[in-house]
Short mmCIF file of C-alpha atoms in Angstrom, two decimals:
data_model
loop_
_atom_site.label_atom_id
_atom_site.label_comp_id
_atom_site.label_asym_id
_atom_site.label_seq_id
_atom_site.Cartn_x
_atom_site.Cartn_y
_atom_site.Cartn_z
CA UNK U 154 4.98 10.81 20.31
CA UNK U 155 1.90 8.47 19.06
CA UNK U 156 2.81 5.19 17.81
CA UNK U 157 0.98 4.19 14.21
CA UNK U 158 0.78 1.27 12.23
CA UNK U 159 -0.05 1.74 8.47
CA UNK U 160 -1.78 -1.00 8.00
CA UNK U 161 -2.54 -2.50 3.81
CA UNK U 162 -4.35 -5.74 4.53
CA UNK U 163 -1.41 -7.76 3.06
CA UNK U 164 0.24 -10.41 4.92
CA UNK U 165 3.34 -8.10 5.84
CA UNK U 166 1.52 -5.24 7.50
CA UNK U 167 -0.30 -7.28 9.14
CA UNK U 168 2.54 -9.32 10.92
CA UNK U 169 4.06 -5.76 11.81
CA UNK U 170 0.27 -5.06 13.46
CA UNK U 171 0.72 -8.33 15.22
CA UNK U 172 4.28 -8.51 16.45
CA UNK U 173 4.32 -4.00 16.99
CA UNK U 174 1.71 -3.28 18.48
CA UNK U 175 1.00 0.38 17.84
CA UNK U 176 -1.18 3.47 19.95
CA UNK U 177 -3.00 3.48 16.37
CA UNK U 178 -3.87 0.93 13.93
CA UNK U 179 -4.81 2.35 10.64
CA UNK U 180 -6.01 1.19 7.68
CA UNK U 181 -6.24 3.13 4.23
CA UNK U 182 -9.76 1.88 1.89
CA UNK U 183 -9.97 2.79 -1.81
CA UNK U 184 -13.09 3.25 -2.41
CA UNK U 185 -15.35 2.69 -5.54
CA UNK U 186 -18.72 4.34 -6.32
CA UNK U 187 -19.84 1.88 -9.03
CA UNK U 188 -22.52 -0.05 -7.53
CA UNK U 189 -22.07 -3.13 -10.29
CA UNK U 190 -18.30 -2.82 -9.09
CA UNK U 191 -19.76 -3.87 -5.76
CA UNK U 192 -21.85 -6.58 -6.81
CA UNK U 193 -19.70 -9.20 -4.58
CA UNK U 194 -20.21 -7.38 -1.31
CA UNK U 195 -24.30 -7.18 -2.46
CA UNK U 196 -24.45 -11.00 -1.58
CA UNK U 197 -22.03 -10.48 1.48
CA UNK U 198 -24.27 -7.77 3.24
CA UNK U 199 -22.23 -8.58 6.62
CA UNK U 200 -18.97 -6.87 4.96
CA UNK U 201 -20.54 -4.10 3.03
CA UNK U 202 -22.50 -3.47 6.59
CA UNK U 203 -18.82 -3.96 8.64
CA UNK U 204 -16.90 -1.57 6.23
CA UNK U 205 -19.82 1.41 6.05
CA UNK U 206 -20.28 1.35 9.80
CA UNK U 207 -16.44 1.63 10.48
CA UNK U 208 -16.09 4.80 7.63
CA UNK U 209 -18.81 6.50 8.80
CA UNK U 210 -17.47 6.25 12.28
CA UNK U 211 -14.18 8.11 11.18
CA UNK U 212 -14.90 9.65 8.01
CA UNK U 213 -18.41 10.30 7.52
CA UNK U 214 -17.89 12.86 5.20
CA UNK U 215 -17.73 10.81 1.72
CA UNK U 216 -21.33 8.78 2.69
CA UNK U 217 -22.10 5.33 1.80
CA UNK U 218 -19.58 2.81 0.69
CA UNK U 219 -20.11 0.96 -2.18
CA UNK U 220 -16.97 -0.74 -3.43
CA UNK U 221 -13.69 -0.70 -3.73
CA UNK U 222 -10.78 -1.28 -5.97
CA UNK U 223 -9.13 -3.81 -3.73
CA UNK U 224 -10.12 -7.61 -3.68
CA UNK U 225 -12.99 -6.64 -1.40
CA UNK U 226 -11.94 -10.10 0.90
CA UNK U 227 -10.02 -7.29 2.56
CA UNK U 228 -12.91 -5.99 4.74
CA UNK U 229 -12.53 -9.53 6.19
CA UNK U 230 -9.10 -9.49 6.56
CA UNK U 231 -9.19 -6.37 8.72
CA UNK U 232 -12.59 -7.20 10.48
CA UNK U 233 -10.44 -10.79 11.31
CA UNK U 234 -6.93 -8.79 11.95
CA UNK U 235 -9.02 -6.42 14.54
CA UNK U 236 -9.76 -9.54 16.12
CA UNK U 237 -6.42 -11.37 16.41
CA UNK U 238 -4.63 -8.11 17.83
CA UNK U 239 -7.49 -6.69 20.20
CA UNK U 240 -6.50 -3.33 19.01
CA UNK U 241 -9.15 -1.20 17.61
CA UNK U 242 -8.30 -0.64 13.41
CA UNK U 243 -9.08 2.92 12.62
CA UNK U 244 -10.48 3.53 9.09
CA UNK U 245 -9.99 6.26 6.57
CA UNK U 246 -11.02 6.53 3.30
CA UNK U 247 -10.50 10.19 0.53
CA UNK U 248 -12.55 10.91 -2.57
CA UNK U 249 -13.41 7.89 -4.57
CA UNK U 250 -11.62 6.40 -7.37
CA UNK U 251 -14.21 8.22 -10.14
CA UNK U 252 -13.96 11.32 -8.35
CA UNK U 253 -10.13 11.33 -8.61
CA UNK U 254 -10.48 10.56 -12.07
CA UNK U 255 -13.01 13.12 -12.65
CA UNK U 256 -10.52 15.65 -10.86
CA UNK U 257 -7.30 14.75 -12.50
CA UNK U 258 -8.90 14.29 -16.00
CA UNK U 259 -6.34 11.11 -16.89
CA UNK U 260 -6.33 7.27 -15.85
CA UNK U 261 -3.86 6.72 -13.01
CA UNK U 262 -1.02 4.56 -15.18
CA UNK U 263 3.26 4.51 -15.15
CA UNK U 264 3.70 7.95 -15.80
CA UNK U 265 0.72 9.18 -13.87
CA UNK U 266 1.74 7.33 -10.56
CA UNK U 267 -0.97 10.17 -8.65
CA UNK U 268 -3.56 7.31 -6.93
CA UNK U 269 -2.10 6.05 -4.37
CA UNK U 270 -0.88 9.27 -2.94
CA UNK U 271 -4.37 11.07 -3.18
CA UNK U 272 -6.59 7.72 -2.24
CA UNK U 273 -4.50 6.19 0.52
CA UNK U 274 -1.71 8.80 1.66
CA UNK U 275 -3.67 11.84 1.48
CA UNK U 276 -6.59 10.07 3.94
CA UNK U 277 -3.61 9.10 6.44
CA UNK U 278 -2.25 12.52 6.81
CA UNK U 279 -5.64 14.43 6.44
CA UNK U 280 -6.37 12.14 9.85
CA UNK U 281 -3.14 12.35 12.12
CA UNK U 282 -2.28 15.71 11.31
CA UNK U 283 -5.20 17.79 12.83
CA UNK U 284 -5.43 15.05 15.63
CA UNK U 285 -1.70 14.62 16.41
CA UNK U 286 0.69 17.12 14.45
CA UNK U 287 3.97 16.13 13.70
CA UNK U 288 4.53 13.54 17.29
CA UNK U 289 3.85 10.72 14.91
CA UNK U 290 6.04 7.67 14.89
CA UNK U 291 4.13 6.00 11.90
CA UNK U 292 5.56 1.98 11.12
CA UNK U 293 5.17 0.56 8.02
CA UNK U 294 5.10 -2.91 6.82
CA UNK U 295 8.32 -3.41 4.10
CA UNK U 296 10.52 -6.19 4.99
CA UNK U 297 14.38 -6.78 5.13
CA UNK U 298 14.34 -7.93 1.41
CA UNK U 299 12.74 -4.95 0.55
CA UNK U 300 15.17 -2.64 1.78
CA UNK U 301 15.21 -0.66 -1.00
CA UNK U 302 11.75 1.00 -0.88
CA UNK U 303 12.52 2.22 2.51
CA UNK U 304 15.16 4.70 0.29
CA UNK U 305 12.83 6.74 -1.19
CA UNK U 306 10.13 7.52 1.82
CA UNK U 307 10.30 10.85 3.62
CA UNK U 308 8.81 12.61 6.46
CA UNK U 309 7.63 14.91 4.53
CA UNK U 310 3.90 16.27 2.94
CA UNK U 311 2.41 19.08 0.54
CA UNK U 312 -1.15 20.21 1.49
CA UNK U 313 -2.73 23.56 0.50
CA UNK U 314 -3.20 25.49 3.71
CA UNK U 315 -4.79 28.12 2.03
CA UNK U 316 -6.90 29.37 -1.10
CA UNK U 317 -6.62 32.84 -2.46
CA UNK U 318 -9.63 34.92 -2.50
CA UNK U 319 -8.93 36.38 -6.01
CA UNK U 320 -7.81 35.65 -9.27
CA UNK U 321 -7.73 32.37 -10.21
CA UNK U 322 -8.37 31.20 -6.83
CA UNK U 323 -5.48 29.41 -6.40
CA UNK U 324 -4.18 27.25 -3.26
CA UNK U 325 -1.09 28.13 -1.79
CA UNK U 326 0.76 24.43 -0.94
CA UNK U 327 3.07 24.11 2.23
CA UNK U 328 5.61 21.38 2.66
CA UNK U 329 5.52 20.24 6.50
CA UNK U 330 7.45 17.55 8.65
CA UNK U 331 4.69 15.69 10.13
CA UNK U 332 6.36 12.10 10.99
CA UNK U 333 9.15 10.24 12.10
CA UNK U 334 9.46 7.24 9.38
CA UNK U 335 9.72 3.62 11.67
CA UNK U 336 10.94 0.56 9.92
CA UNK U 337 10.43 -2.47 12.60
CA UNK U 338 10.68 -5.23 10.45
CA UNK U 339 13.97 -3.93 8.35
CA UNK U 340 14.98 -3.20 12.15
CA UNK U 341 14.58 -6.91 13.09
CA UNK U 342 15.69 -8.79 9.68
CA UNK U 343 12.21 -9.92 8.73
CA UNK U 344 12.72 -11.71 5.72
CA UNK U 345 9.21 -12.64 3.25
CA UNK U 346 9.88 -16.55 4.36
CA UNK U 347 9.39 -15.82 8.14
CA UNK U 348 6.36 -13.55 7.45
CA UNK U 349 5.43 -16.55 4.99
CA UNK U 350 5.63 -19.08 7.51
CA UNK U 351 3.64 -17.34 10.48
CA UNK U 352 0.65 -17.22 8.47
CA UNK U 353 0.75 -20.66 7.28
CA UNK U 354 0.74 -21.80 10.63
CA UNK U 355 -1.85 -19.17 12.06
CA UNK U 356 -4.27 -19.35 9.58
CA UNK U 357 -6.71 -17.24 11.87
CA UNK U 358 -6.94 -14.13 9.01
CA UNK U 359 -8.03 -14.60 5.94
CA UNK U 360 -5.91 -12.66 2.91
CA UNK U 361 -6.63 -11.72 -0.77
CA UNK U 362 -5.16 -13.93 -3.23
CA UNK U 363 -3.87 -11.00 -5.02
CA UNK U 364 -3.23 -8.03 -3.06
CA UNK U 365 -3.69 -3.81 -3.85
CA UNK U 366 -5.92 -2.58 -6.71
CA UNK U 367 -6.92 -5.11 -8.99
CA UNK U 368 -6.50 -3.38 -12.05
CA UNK U 369 -3.27 -1.55 -11.04
CA UNK U 370 -1.33 -0.85 -13.80
CA UNK U 371 2.07 -2.61 -12.20
CA UNK U 372 0.43 -5.71 -12.72
CA UNK U 373 1.70 -8.55 -14.84
CA UNK U 374 -0.81 -8.86 -17.54
CA UNK U 375 -1.08 -12.28 -16.38
CA UNK U 376 -2.08 -11.73 -12.52
CA UNK U 377 -4.79 -9.03 -14.75
CA UNK U 378 -5.97 -11.83 -16.69
CA UNK U 379 -6.86 -14.04 -13.82
CA UNK U 380 -8.89 -11.37 -11.88
CA UNK U 381 -11.19 -11.57 -14.30
CA UNK U 382 -11.49 -15.26 -12.86
CA UNK U 383 -12.00 -14.47 -9.71
CA UNK U 384 -16.24 -13.74 -8.36
CA UNK U 385 -14.45 -11.38 -5.74
CA UNK U 386 -12.65 -8.89 -8.00
CA UNK U 387 -14.55 -9.58 -11.97
CA UNK U 388 -17.11 -6.46 -11.31
CA UNK U 389 -13.65 -4.48 -10.16
CA UNK U 390 -11.75 -5.43 -13.51
CA UNK U 391 -14.68 -5.33 -15.62
CA UNK U 392 -15.35 -1.86 -13.96
CA UNK U 393 -12.01 -0.73 -14.79
CA UNK U 394 -12.46 -1.77 -18.80
CA UNK U 395 -15.77 0.75 -18.82
CA UNK U 396 -13.74 3.22 -16.99
CA UNK U 397 -10.97 3.19 -19.80
CA UNK U 398 -13.40 2.87 -22.74
CA UNK U 399 -15.04 6.80 -21.29
CA UNK U 400 -11.86 8.03 -21.27
CA UNK U 401 -10.32 6.60 -24.29
CA UNK U 402 -7.64 5.19 -22.33
CA UNK U 403 -5.78 2.37 -20.43
CA UNK U 404 -4.37 2.06 -16.86
CA UNK U 405 -1.66 -0.63 -18.14
CA UNK U 406 0.25 0.78 -21.67
CA UNK U 407 0.30 -2.57 -23.10
CA UNK U 408 -2.98 -3.30 -23.16
CA UNK U 409 -6.53 -2.01 -22.38
CA UNK U 410 -8.64 -4.57 -19.32
CA UNK U 411 -10.69 -5.94 -21.82
CA UNK U 412 -7.97 -7.12 -24.24
CA UNK U 413 -6.27 -8.65 -20.70
CA UNK U 414 -9.40 -10.48 -19.90
CA UNK U 415 -8.94 -12.40 -23.85
CA UNK U 416 -5.54 -13.54 -23.63
CA UNK U 417 -4.76 -17.22 -22.65
CA UNK U 418 -4.04 -17.77 -18.86
CA UNK U 419 -0.60 -19.51 -18.19
CA UNK U 420 0.09 -22.12 -15.70
CA UNK U 421 2.57 -22.26 -12.69
CA UNK U 422 3.25 -18.56 -12.53
CA UNK U 423 3.94 -17.11 -9.17
CA UNK U 424 0.52 -15.25 -8.92
CA UNK U 425 -1.06 -13.41 -5.98
CA UNK U 426 2.23 -11.29 -5.65
CA UNK U 427 0.61 -8.29 -5.61
CA UNK U 428 1.67 -4.87 -7.23
CA UNK U 429 5.70 -4.31 -5.60
CA UNK U 430 5.35 -0.91 -8.00
CA UNK U 431 2.90 0.84 -5.63
CA UNK U 432 4.98 0.65 -2.92
CA UNK U 433 2.41 -0.57 -0.95
CA UNK U 434 1.51 3.32 -0.10
CA UNK U 435 4.10 5.90 -0.93
CA UNK U 436 3.98 5.27 -5.15
CA UNK U 437 4.54 9.06 -5.97
CA UNK U 438 4.04 11.38 -9.36
#
């Protein structure tokens, strides 16, 4: 049985990697093809080069990496974490965000929550299943105070295993049980405060101010507004605004990204909590 730690680049999954070593440490990168979205990375060529080398080594099919929908500092996070734990981290990716939108014909939103499945879960499955079969123990970074998130996660996955060569060439789908999910942080009753105190003390891994995709529809509008002020994430936010304009739709039902950029920024809010609704890797339509 191969043990795999599923890493997101956040504080909690990084804590998991440090305290619960696995046979494989795995990270799924959400990729964007637009060069403008990667403006900050163009000025930080070392990080861009590192990400390309990682992705080309494990998933060369998609070619050049240009940008990510997350805070690009996540590349530095994974570099730091790999050095800290002393074990190689496997990077995987799927199709780009733009390709996903084109294929689905809609923007991901609270009604159509397909983004995490397509951009994170499928790449992980496609890497693991041919390599390890169903002999996988997958550990997820879910804390004791997030117990409800673990209740909806199962061990199965639906994938197309063949395609008809007649009619409309429809895919034939199969459901497989491909992993055994474990939650070490729940088992050891690790709370948010434990993780927070640990990283405050360590200080050797740089983390994003706000985790997950920067324009995620689960984020509070004030967090979206704040992400326009960060030089690293501002290009991503404007890329998202353009995507909304092109599709004549919005990620978040309350308002567009461009409207969010114009609202007043409230002070003393709890910024940087990520997007809990995303469920960090299992949000499914």
